[in-house]
Coordinates of C-alpha atoms and ligand atoms in Angstrom, one line a residue:
M1 CA 75.5 -35.2 38.0
K2 CA 75.6 -35.8 34.3
T3 CA 71.4 -37.6 33.6
N4 CA 71.7 -40.0 31.1
V5 CA 68.1 -40.4 29.5
Y6 CA 67.1 -43.9 28.4
N7 CA 64.9 -43.8 26.1
I8 CA 62.5 -47.1 26.0
P9 CA 59.1 -47.7 25.0
C10 CA 58.6 -51.3 25.4
V11 CA 60.1 -54.1 26.4
R12 CA 61.7 -55.9 23.9
G13 CA 64.4 -55.3 22.0
H14 CA 65.9 -52.9 25.2
E15 CA 66.2 -55.8 27.6
A16 CA 70.1 -53.9 27.7
E17 CA 69.1 -50.9 28.8
I18 CA 66.3 -52.8 31.4
E19 CA 69.7 -55.1 32.4
A20 CA 71.2 -51.5 33.4
A21 CA 68.9 -49.8 34.8
A22 CA 68.5 -52.5 36.9
Q23 CA 72.5 -52.2 37.6
V24 CA 72.0 -48.5 39.1
I25 CA 69.4 -49.7 41.2
R26 CA 71.5 -52.7 43.0
E27 CA 74.3 -50.5 43.2
G28 CA 72.5 -48.2 44.8
G29 CA 71.9 -45.8 42.0
L30 CA 68.5 -43.4 41.5
V31 CA 67.1 -44.0 38.6
A32 CA 63.2 -42.4 37.8
I33 CA 60.8 -45.1 36.6
P34 CA 57.5 -44.6 33.7
T35 CA 55.0 -45.7 35.9
E36 CA 51.3 -45.5 34.4
T37 CA 50.4 -42.9 37.0
V38 CA 52.6 -40.9 37.3
Y39 CA 56.9 -41.1 37.0
G40 CA 58.5 -42.7 40.3
L41 CA 62.5 -41.9 41.8
G42 CA 62.8 -44.5 42.9
A43 CA 65.9 -47.0 44.8
D44 CA 66.5 -50.5 46.1
A45 CA 64.3 -49.8 48.7
L46 CA 66.1 -52.4 51.6
N47 CA 69.0 -50.1 50.6
E48 CA 69.4 -46.9 53.7
A49 CA 71.7 -44.7 51.3
A50 CA 69.7 -44.8 48.7
V51 CA 65.8 -43.6 49.8
A52 CA 68.3 -41.6 51.9
A53 CA 69.7 -40.2 48.5
I54 CA 65.4 -40.6 47.0
Y55 CA 64.6 -37.6 49.9
E56 CA 67.4 -36.0 49.4
A57 CA 67.3 -35.7 45.6
K58 CA 63.3 -34.8 46.5
G59 CA 64.5 -32.5 48.6
R60 CA 61.6 -34.3 50.5
P61 CA 60.8 -34.0 54.6
S62 CA 62.0 -37.2 56.1
D63 CA 58.9 -38.2 57.8
N64 CA 56.7 -38.8 54.9
P65 CA 57.4 -42.4 53.8
L66 CA 57.2 -44.1 50.4
I67 CA 55.9 -46.4 49.0
I68 CA 57.7 -50.2 47.9
H69 CA 56.9 -51.2 44.2
V70 CA 56.9 -55.2 43.4
P71 CA 56.6 -57.2 40.6
G72 CA 53.1 -59.1 42.4
A73 CA 50.9 -59.8 44.7
H74 CA 53.9 -62.8 45.2
W75 CA 55.7 -60.2 46.7
L76 CA 53.4 -59.6 48.9
E77 CA 54.5 -61.9 52.0
R78 CA 58.5 -60.9 51.5
Y79 CA 57.7 -57.3 52.9
C80 CA 54.6 -57.8 55.0
V81 CA 53.2 -60.0 57.8
D82 CA 49.5 -61.3 58.3
V83 CA 48.0 -59.6 55.4
P84 CA 44.2 -59.9 54.6
Q85 CA 42.2 -61.6 52.3
A86 CA 41.3 -58.3 50.9
A87 CA 44.8 -57.7 49.6
Y88 CA 44.6 -60.6 47.6
D89 CA 41.2 -60.0 46.1
L90 CA 41.9 -56.8 45.4
A91 CA 45.5 -57.2 43.7
E92 CA 43.8 -59.9 42.1
K93 CA 41.3 -57.4 40.2
F94 CA 44.0 -53.9 39.9
W95 CA 46.9 -55.2 40.3
P96 CA 49.4 -54.6 38.1
G97 CA 47.1 -50.3 38.7
P98 CA 47.2 -47.8 40.5
L99 CA 45.9 -49.0 43.9
T100 CA 49.2 -49.1 47.2
M101 CA 47.5 -51.3 49.5
I102 CA 49.1 -49.9 53.4
L103 CA 49.7 -53.3 55.1
P104 CA 51.4 -54.3 58.1
R105 CA 55.9 -54.5 57.1
K106 CA 58.5 -56.3 58.2
D107 CA 61.5 -55.6 59.7
N108 CA 63.4 -55.8 56.6
V109 CA 61.7 -53.0 55.4
P110 CA 64.4 -50.2 56.5
D111 CA 62.8 -46.8 58.9
R112 CA 64.0 -45.2 56.1
T113 CA 61.9 -46.7 53.3
T114 CA 58.8 -46.3 56.0
G115 CA 59.6 -42.9 58.2
G116 CA 59.6 -45.1 61.0
L117 CA 56.3 -46.8 60.2
N118 CA 55.0 -49.3 61.5
T119 CA 52.9 -50.2 58.4
V120 CA 53.9 -50.4 54.1
G121 CA 52.2 -49.2 51.5
V122 CA 53.1 -52.1 48.5
R123 CA 52.0 -50.9 44.8
C124 CA 52.3 -52.4 41.9
P125 CA 52.5 -50.7 39.1
D126 CA 51.1 -51.6 35.4
H127 CA 54.2 -50.9 33.4
P128 CA 55.6 -52.9 30.9
V129 CA 59.8 -51.3 31.2
T130 CA 59.4 -50.9 35.0
L131 CA 58.2 -54.3 36.4
A132 CA 60.8 -55.8 33.9
I133 CA 63.1 -52.9 36.0
I134 CA 62.2 -54.5 39.5
E135 CA 62.5 -58.5 38.3
A136 CA 66.0 -57.9 37.9
A137 CA 67.6 -55.8 40.4
G138 CA 65.3 -58.9 42.2
V139 CA 65.0 -55.7 44.6
P140 CA 61.2 -53.2 45.3
I141 CA 62.0 -49.9 44.6
A142 CA 61.2 -47.3 47.1
A143 CA 59.6 -44.7 44.2
P144 CA 57.9 -41.1 45.7
S145 CA 56.2 -39.4 42.4
A146 CA 60.0 -38.2 40.6
N147 CA 58.7 -33.8 40.7
T148 CA 60.8 -31.9 43.4
S149 CA 59.0 -31.4 46.6
G150 CA 55.8 -29.6 46.1
R151 CA 55.6 -29.6 42.9
P152 CA 53.1 -31.2 40.7
S153 CA 53.8 -34.3 40.0
C154 CA 55.9 -35.2 36.6
T155 CA 53.6 -37.1 33.8
N156 CA 56.4 -37.5 31.7
A157 CA 60.1 -37.9 31.7
Q158 CA 60.5 -33.6 30.3
D159 CA 59.0 -32.6 33.7
V160 CA 61.1 -35.1 35.4
L161 CA 63.9 -33.1 33.2
E162 CA 62.9 -31.1 34.3
D163 CA 63.0 -31.1 38.3
M164 CA 66.3 -33.1 38.6
N165 CA 68.7 -32.9 35.9
G166 CA 71.9 -33.0 37.2
K167 CA 70.8 -34.8 40.8
I168 CA 69.9 -38.1 39.2
P169 CA 72.1 -40.4 37.1
A170 CA 69.5 -41.6 34.8
I171 CA 65.3 -41.3 33.6
V172 CA 63.9 -43.7 31.7
D173 CA 61.6 -42.7 29.1
G174 CA 58.6 -44.7 29.1
G175 CA 56.2 -42.1 27.3
P176 CA 53.6 -39.9 28.8
C177 CA 51.8 -41.2 31.5
A178 CA 48.9 -43.0 30.9
V179 CA 46.3 -42.6 34.2
G180 CA 48.2 -38.8 35.3
V181 CA 47.0 -38.9 38.2
E182 CA 48.9 -40.7 41.3
S183 CA 48.3 -44.2 42.2
T184 CA 44.8 -44.1 45.3
I185 CA 45.8 -45.8 48.5
L186 CA 43.8 -47.8 50.7
D187 CA 45.1 -48.0 53.8
L188 CA 44.0 -51.9 54.8
T189 CA 45.1 -52.7 58.7
V190 CA 42.4 -50.4 60.1
T191 CA 38.9 -51.5 59.9
P192 CA 37.2 -50.5 57.4
P193 CA 40.2 -50.0 55.1
Q194 CA 39.7 -46.1 55.1
L195 CA 40.6 -44.5 51.4
L196 CA 43.8 -41.8 52.4
R197 CA 44.5 -40.3 49.2
P198 CA 41.9 -40.6 46.5
G199 CA 44.2 -41.9 43.1
G200 CA 44.0 -43.4 39.7
M201 CA 41.8 -46.6 40.9
P202 CA 37.9 -44.9 41.8
L203 CA 36.9 -45.1 44.9
E204 CA 34.1 -46.9 43.8
A205 CA 35.4 -49.8 42.5
L206 CA 38.0 -50.6 45.4
E207 CA 34.1 -50.9 47.6
A208 CA 32.8 -53.1 45.0
V209 CA 35.4 -55.8 46.3
V210 CA 36.1 -55.0 49.7
G211 CA 32.6 -52.9 51.0
E212 CA 32.7 -50.3 52.4
I213 CA 35.4 -47.7 53.4
A214 CA 36.3 -45.1 55.2
V215 CA 37.0 -41.4 53.7
D216 CA 40.4 -40.0 56.2
H217 CA 39.3 -36.7 56.5
A218 CA 42.7 -35.0 54.4
V219 CA 41.7 -36.5 51.5
T220 CA 38.2 -33.9 50.9
G221 CA 38.8 -31.6 53.9
Q222 CA 42.2 -29.2 54.3
L223 CA 43.2 -30.5 58.1
K224 CA 43.3 -27.7 60.9
P225 CA 47.3 -26.5 62.4
G226 CA 48.1 -29.5 63.8
E227 CA 46.5 -32.3 62.6
K228 CA 47.5 -35.1 61.8
P229 CA 46.6 -36.9 58.8
R230 CA 47.3 -41.1 58.7
A231 CA 48.5 -40.6 54.6
P232 CA 51.7 -38.1 56.1
G233 CA 52.7 -36.9 52.5
M234 CA 48.7 -35.8 52.4
K235 CA 49.7 -32.9 54.9
Y236 CA 52.5 -30.7 52.9
R237 CA 51.3 -28.2 50.4
H238 CA 51.0 -30.4 47.8
Y239 CA 50.9 -29.5 43.6
A240 CA 51.0 -25.6 44.3
P241 CA 52.1 -23.8 41.1
H242 CA 53.9 -20.4 41.7
A243 CA 50.1 -18.4 40.7
K244 CA 47.0 -18.2 43.1
V245 CA 44.7 -21.2 42.6
T246 CA 41.2 -21.0 43.6
V247 CA 38.5 -24.0 42.4
L248 CA 35.4 -23.5 41.3
T249 CA 32.8 -26.6 41.6
G250 CA 29.5 -27.4 40.7
D251 CA 27.9 -26.9 36.9
G252 CA 30.0 -26.2 34.0
A253 CA 28.5 -23.4 32.5
E254 CA 27.6 -21.1 36.1
T255 CA 31.5 -21.9 36.6
A256 CA 32.5 -20.4 33.8
A257 CA 30.0 -18.2 34.3
Y258 CA 31.4 -17.4 37.7
I259 CA 35.4 -17.2 36.1
R260 CA 34.7 -15.2 33.6
A261 CA 32.5 -12.4 35.8
H262 CA 35.8 -12.6 38.6
I263 CA 38.9 -12.6 36.6
T264 CA 41.0 -10.1 34.8
P265 CA 42.4 -10.5 31.4
G266 CA 45.8 -11.9 31.3
G267 CA 44.2 -14.3 34.7
G268 CA 44.4 -18.3 33.8
V269 CA 42.1 -20.6 33.4
I270 CA 42.0 -24.3 33.3
C271 CA 39.3 -24.9 32.8
F272 CA 37.1 -28.1 29.9
D273 CA 37.5 -28.0 26.7
E274 CA 33.7 -26.6 25.2
Y275 CA 34.6 -23.4 27.1
V276 CA 37.6 -22.4 26.1
K277 CA 36.5 -19.7 23.6
L278 CA 35.2 -17.5 26.7
F279 CA 38.2 -16.6 28.5
P280 CA 40.3 -15.4 24.9
D281 CA 41.5 -12.8 27.2
C282 CA 43.3 -15.5 29.2
V283 CA 46.4 -18.2 29.6
T284 CA 44.0 -21.3 29.3
H285 CA 45.4 -24.3 30.0
P286 CA 42.1 -26.8 29.1
L287 CA 41.2 -29.9 30.9
G288 CA 39.2 -32.2 28.8
A289 CA 36.3 -32.7 27.5
E290 CA 33.8 -32.0 30.5
G291 CA 32.6 -36.2 30.5
D292 CA 36.1 -37.0 30.3
K293 CA 36.8 -37.8 33.9
A294 CA 39.7 -39.9 31.9
E295 CA 41.8 -37.4 30.0
Q296 CA 41.0 -34.7 33.0
A297 CA 43.3 -37.2 34.6
R298 CA 45.3 -36.7 32.1
R299 CA 46.1 -33.6 31.9
V300 CA 45.6 -32.0 35.1
F301 CA 49.8 -32.0 36.6
D302 CA 50.2 -30.2 33.5
A303 CA 48.1 -28.0 33.3
L304 CA 49.3 -26.8 37.1
R305 CA 53.2 -27.5 36.0
E306 CA 52.9 -25.3 32.8
F307 CA 51.7 -22.5 34.6
D308 CA 55.0 -22.0 36.4
H309 CA 56.4 -21.2 32.7
T310 CA 54.2 -18.1 32.8
D311 CA 53.6 -14.0 34.5
V312 CA 50.3 -15.9 35.5
T313 CA 50.1 -14.4 39.3
E314 CA 45.8 -16.2 39.1
I315 CA 43.8 -19.0 38.1
Y316 CA 40.5 -19.9 38.3
A317 CA 40.5 -23.7 38.0
Q318 CA 36.5 -26.1 36.5
C319 CA 36.6 -28.7 38.7
P320 CA 34.8 -32.5 37.6
D321 CA 32.4 -34.5 40.4
D322 CA 33.5 -36.2 42.9
T323 CA 32.5 -39.6 41.8
G324 CA 34.8 -42.2 40.5
L325 CA 38.3 -40.4 38.9
G326 CA 36.9 -37.1 39.3
L327 CA 37.3 -38.0 42.6
A328 CA 41.7 -37.5 42.9
I329 CA 41.7 -34.9 39.8
G330 CA 39.3 -32.6 41.9
N331 CA 41.7 -33.7 45.1
R332 CA 44.7 -32.3 43.4
L333 CA 42.9 -29.2 42.1
K334 CA 42.5 -27.9 45.2
K335 CA 45.3 -29.2 47.3
A336 CA 47.0 -26.4 44.4
A337 CA 44.4 -24.5 45.8
G338 CA 45.0 -25.1 49.3
F339 CA 41.2 -25.7 49.3
H340 CA 40.6 -22.4 48.5
V341 CA 37.3 -23.6 46.3
V342 CA 34.0 -22.1 45.4
N343 CA 31.4 -24.1 45.4
L344 CA 28.3 -23.3 43.0
K345 CA 26.4 -24.9 44.1
R346 CA 25.8 -27.5 47.7
E347 CA 23.8 -30.2 47.5
R348 CA 21.3 -30.1 50.0
E349 CA 20.1 -33.6 51.6
H350 CA 17.4 -31.5 53.4
P351 CA 14.9 -28.5 51.3
M352 CA 16.8 -26.1 53.5
K353 CA 16.1 -22.3 52.2
I354 CA 19.3 -20.2 52.7
I355 CA 18.8 -16.2 53.2
G356 CA 21.7 -13.7 53.1
I357 CA 20.9 -10.1 54.3
T358 CA 23.0 -7.5 53.7
G359 CA 23.1 -3.8 53.8
G360 CA 24.4 -0.4 55.7
T361 CA 25.3 -0.2 59.5
G362 CA 21.5 0.8 60.5
A363 CA 19.8 0.4 57.4
G364 CA 18.2 -2.1 60.0
K365 CA 19.5 -5.4 59.4
T366 CA 19.0 -6.4 63.5
S367 CA 15.2 -5.6 63.4
A368 CA 15.2 -7.6 59.8
L369 CA 17.3 -11.0 62.1
N370 CA 14.2 -10.9 64.6
V371 CA 12.1 -11.4 62.6
L372 CA 13.3 -14.1 61.0
A373 CA 14.5 -16.0 63.9
E374 CA 11.2 -15.4 65.8
M375 CA 10.5 -17.3 62.5
N376 CA 12.9 -19.9 64.2
V377 CA 15.3 -19.8 61.0
E378 CA 19.1 -20.0 62.1
I379 CA 20.6 -16.7 62.2
L380 CA 24.5 -16.2 61.2
D381 CA 25.7 -13.0 62.5
C382 CA 29.5 -12.6 60.7
D383 CA 30.3 -9.4 62.7
V384 CA 29.2 -11.8 66.3
I385 CA 30.8 -14.9 64.6
Y386 CA 34.2 -13.1 64.7
H387 CA 34.0 -11.3 67.8
Q388 CA 33.6 -15.8 69.1
L389 CA 36.5 -16.8 67.3
I390 CA 38.7 -14.0 68.4
Q391 CA 38.0 -15.4 71.7
T392 CA 37.8 -19.0 70.6
S393 CA 40.2 -20.2 68.1
Q394 CA 43.2 -20.8 69.1
A395 CA 44.4 -20.9 64.7
L396 CA 43.1 -17.9 63.7
R397 CA 45.0 -16.5 66.8
T398 CA 47.8 -17.6 65.4
A399 CA 46.8 -16.4 61.7
L400 CA 47.0 -12.7 63.1
T401 CA 50.2 -13.3 65.2
E402 CA 52.1 -14.9 62.4
R403 CA 50.7 -11.6 60.1
F404 CA 51.0 -8.4 62.7
G405 CA 53.1 -9.8 65.5
D406 CA 51.5 -9.3 68.7
V407 CA 48.1 -7.5 68.5
F408 CA 46.5 -9.7 71.5
C409 CA 46.4 -8.5 74.8
A410 CA 45.3 -9.7 78.5
D411 CA 41.2 -10.1 78.3
G412 CA 41.5 -10.7 73.8
L413 CA 42.4 -8.4 70.3
D414 CA 44.3 -4.9 71.4
R415 CA 42.4 -3.4 68.4
Q416 CA 43.5 0.0 68.9
K417 CA 46.6 -1.3 67.8
L418 CA 46.0 -3.9 65.3
G419 CA 43.3 -1.3 64.2
N420 CA 47.3 1.1 63.8
L421 CA 49.0 -1.3 61.7
V422 CA 46.1 -1.6 59.2
F423 CA 44.3 1.3 58.3
Q424 CA 47.2 3.1 56.5
N425 CA 47.9 0.7 55.1
P426 CA 46.0 -1.1 52.4
D427 CA 47.7 -4.1 52.0
A428 CA 48.0 -5.4 55.1
L429 CA 44.5 -4.8 56.0
A430 CA 43.4 -6.8 53.0
Q431 CA 45.5 -9.2 54.0
L432 CA 43.5 -8.7 57.6
N433 CA 40.3 -9.3 56.2
A434 CA 41.8 -12.2 53.9
I435 CA 42.7 -13.9 57.4
T436 CA 39.3 -13.1 58.6
M437 CA 36.8 -13.5 56.6
G438 CA 38.9 -17.4 55.2
F439 CA 37.7 -18.3 59.5
V440 CA 34.9 -16.6 59.2
E441 CA 33.7 -18.7 56.5
E442 CA 34.8 -21.7 57.7
E443 CA 32.6 -22.0 60.7
V444 CA 29.5 -20.3 58.7
H445 CA 29.7 -23.7 56.3
A446 CA 30.4 -25.4 59.6
R447 CA 27.1 -23.7 61.4
M448 CA 24.8 -24.3 58.1
K449 CA 25.9 -28.0 58.3
Q450 CA 24.3 -28.0 62.3
A451 CA 21.6 -26.7 60.6
E452 CA 20.7 -28.6 58.1
A453 CA 21.4 -31.7 60.1
A454 CA 19.2 -29.6 62.6
H455 CA 16.5 -30.0 60.4
R456 CA 16.3 -26.6 60.0
I457 CA 14.0 -24.9 57.8
G458 CA 16.9 -22.2 57.4
V459 CA 20.2 -20.6 57.7
A460 CA 20.1 -16.5 57.4
I461 CA 23.6 -15.1 56.6
D462 CA 23.8 -11.8 58.2
A463 CA 27.3 -9.8 56.8
I464 CA 28.4 -6.2 55.1
G465 CA 31.0 -7.5 53.0
L466 CA 28.8 -10.0 51.8
L467 CA 27.7 -9.5 48.4
E468 CA 32.4 -9.8 47.8
S469 CA 32.1 -12.6 50.7
D470 CA 32.0 -16.5 48.3
V471 CA 29.6 -16.9 51.4
R472 CA 27.1 -14.9 48.6
Y473 CA 27.2 -18.4 45.9
E474 CA 25.5 -20.7 48.7
C475 CA 22.9 -18.2 49.5
D476 CA 19.7 -19.1 48.0
V477 CA 18.6 -15.3 47.6
L478 CA 20.3 -11.8 48.8
V479 CA 17.9 -9.3 49.9
A480 CA 19.1 -5.7 51.4
I481 CA 17.7 -4.3 54.0
T482 CA 18.3 0.1 52.8
A483 CA 17.5 2.7 54.5
P484 CA 17.6 6.7 53.6
A485 CA 21.6 7.5 54.7
E486 CA 20.6 10.8 57.7
V487 CA 17.5 7.7 59.0
R488 CA 21.3 5.1 59.0
C489 CA 23.3 8.6 60.5
K490 CA 20.3 9.6 63.5
R491 CA 20.5 5.3 63.7
I492 CA 23.7 4.9 64.3
M493 CA 24.5 8.5 66.7
A494 CA 21.9 7.0 69.2
R495 CA 22.9 3.6 69.3
E496 CA 26.7 3.7 69.5
G497 CA 26.6 8.0 71.3
I498 CA 29.2 8.6 69.2
S499 CA 28.8 12.4 66.7
E500 CA 27.0 13.5 64.2
E501 CA 30.3 14.0 62.0
Y502 CA 32.0 10.2 63.2
A503 CA 28.3 8.6 62.2
W504 CA 28.0 10.5 58.7
N505 CA 32.0 9.2 57.9
R506 CA 31.0 5.8 58.1
V507 CA 27.4 6.2 56.5
K508 CA 29.6 7.0 52.9
A509 CA 32.6 4.9 53.8
Q510 CA 29.9 2.3 52.6
K511 CA 28.7 1.1 49.7
D512 CA 25.2 3.6 48.8
E513 CA 22.1 2.1 48.4
R514 CA 22.1 1.6 44.8
Y515 CA 25.0 -1.0 45.4
F516 CA 22.6 -2.8 46.9
K517 CA 19.3 -3.7 45.0
E518 CA 21.2 -3.8 42.5
N519 CA 23.1 -7.0 43.6
C520 CA 20.7 -8.6 45.6
D521 CA 17.5 -10.7 44.5
Y522 CA 14.7 -8.8 47.4
V523 CA 15.4 -5.0 49.1
L524 CA 13.3 -3.6 52.3
P525 CA 13.1 -1.0 52.3
N526 CA 13.3 0.4 55.7
D527 CA 11.7 4.7 55.8
S528 CA 8.4 4.0 57.9
T529 CA 8.4 2.3 61.4
E530 CA 9.3 0.5 63.2
D531 CA 6.8 -2.3 62.4
V532 CA 5.7 -1.2 59.1
F533 CA 9.2 -2.7 58.9
R534 CA 8.2 -5.7 60.3
A535 CA 4.7 -6.2 57.8
R536 CA 7.4 -6.0 55.2
A537 CA 10.5 -8.6 56.6
V538 CA 7.4 -10.9 57.9
E539 CA 5.8 -10.8 53.9
L540 CA 9.2 -10.8 52.0
F541 CA 10.0 -13.8 54.8
T542 CA 7.4 -16.0 54.1
K543 CA 6.9 -16.1 50.3
V544 CA 10.9 -16.5 50.8
L545 CA 10.8 -19.3 52.8
N546 CA 7.6 -21.4 51.5
P547 CA 7.6 -20.4 47.2
Ligands
TXA601 O1 51.2 -43.1 42.1 C1 51.4 -43.3 42.3 O2 51.6 -43.8 44.0 C2 53.3 -42.9 42.2 C3 54.0 -44.2 41.7 C4 55.7 -43.1 40.8 O3 53.8 -44.9 42.3 N1 53.8 -43.1 43.9 C5 54.3 -41.7 45.1 O4 54.4 -41.9 46.1 O5 52.4 -41.1 44.4 P1 54.5 -40.5 46.9 O6 56.1 -40.4 47.3 O7 54.8 -39.2 45.7 O8 53.2 -40.5 47.1 C6 53.0 -41.5 48.6 C7 51.7 -41.0 48.8 C8 52.1 -40.3 50.4 O9 51.2 -38.9 50.5 C9 53.1 -40.9 51.8 O10 52.7 -40.4 52.7 C10 52.1 -41.9 51.8 O11 51.7 -42.4 50.7 N2 52.2 -43.3 52.3 C11 53.1 -43.6 52.5 N3 53.4 -44.6 53.6 C12 52.9 -45.2 53.9 C13 52.3 -45.4 54.8 N4 52.9 -46.7 54.8 N5 51.1 -44.6 56.2 C14 50.2 -43.7 55.5 N6 50.1 -43.1 53.9 C15 51.6 -43.7 54.1
MG602 MG1 54.2 -36.8 45.2

């Protein structure tokens, strides 16, 4: 199929082309249409065959419903029932504009369009050319974003052509999109209304009209395997470039410094304009000035798409805060990253201290933790958490089984079998660590939140690999417990009944004392008696907890 691109920047003088596009729609064809948010892949929403063709061209799963585009609130009653007053209030204030409302649907909207749901998403886009096409077609236009399913959305006609060339008859080029992220989706069938997708209309603006709005879990976090979001589309991996993406939240200067410390030359960086000069050896894509979220929204999809034209394999992205358009920009970046987010500044409601404890085996971390527990600090021992998750987390078991096959036996993990698979194979070992660290970090976060809600004075996180994990950035202080190698060796031998040679090998395989000293804020040497060590620990932790 040949794909024709019609350049229609405005309505005046282009009436004939607009009529031609409307005719394609009326006849059941597909037309890519410009909107203020992103380009849409449009068809007659009431024509099942035409709607089926949209799913086909996008490669979209059929349970993911489409939204319908109408010329104004006067069409709401045609396709929806029980329309609440709030819908009219919102339309009055924000239509045409980047707001989609979920409302109970009438039977004339086909199942194919709504994915079988008894609700339908309705929006009036703010683009004169597309509004004219809808009016001329005389039917609502169903339109998902015009990208191939899973790819970043298209904010200009060229990007649409890249994804849809040869698959659809027509693309209307109405210029670059003014907003750049998709519409905000608000479910008005529940009380309070629920935000299903943050987008071009800020949450705060909607709340000013309808009061409290609940935010769906899928907006801010990753769904657990099997969890169903209210907007079916939120469950799919989205907007993802081919490279692995890591998102940084927190102060711009701090996140830029983090990227500099972690990126390898030739890596990709999506950063605020101010920081581009820090990355001369990288492929940078500026997102706009740090304070200019409107510009960041316009550029975010471009940034994600452009890296697919390079051979970059890792991308670090700076992320704005969650207010205004920041919620939508951050959501798109985080989804592209599969929610791999490093939070450099955790906003705490309550002044709880987070103490990171690390050091090699046998140095005395457990004694230090005992002191902290007596001081009423919550202890999060990552090793213990890992063993608990192996027993209790079906998701972790599934992830391990998917990668390594059936490594479980009647009473839990078959350590020997797993060990044989990974210890000779560095790639496999790295994957094992990445899988388990991901789950352990998530659990650590959950328990930190609980400790905060319970107003604990502090949390101590204990992990041998703390300094290599992103959890280190959550810690207010990092404390290394150190002891001479021969002392550690003796302790492990006594504790675990192992040979001297085996104990030495373990000690030698770990990072040395200097590494821990260089990377931590404090060092607690455990080179004398237990009493001396306890006294030192009490003194240090008292100071840390009561600055
Ligand atoms: O800005 C936009 O909204 C763009 C432009 C083209 O208008 N359209 C767009 O459509 O982003 P799409 O299909 O890419 O995203 C629509 C989202 C999907 O996640 C879908 O699951 C959700 O809306 N959705 C559609 N109908 C729904 C319904 N009845 N209930 C809940 N979620 C719905
Ligand atoms: Mg989409």
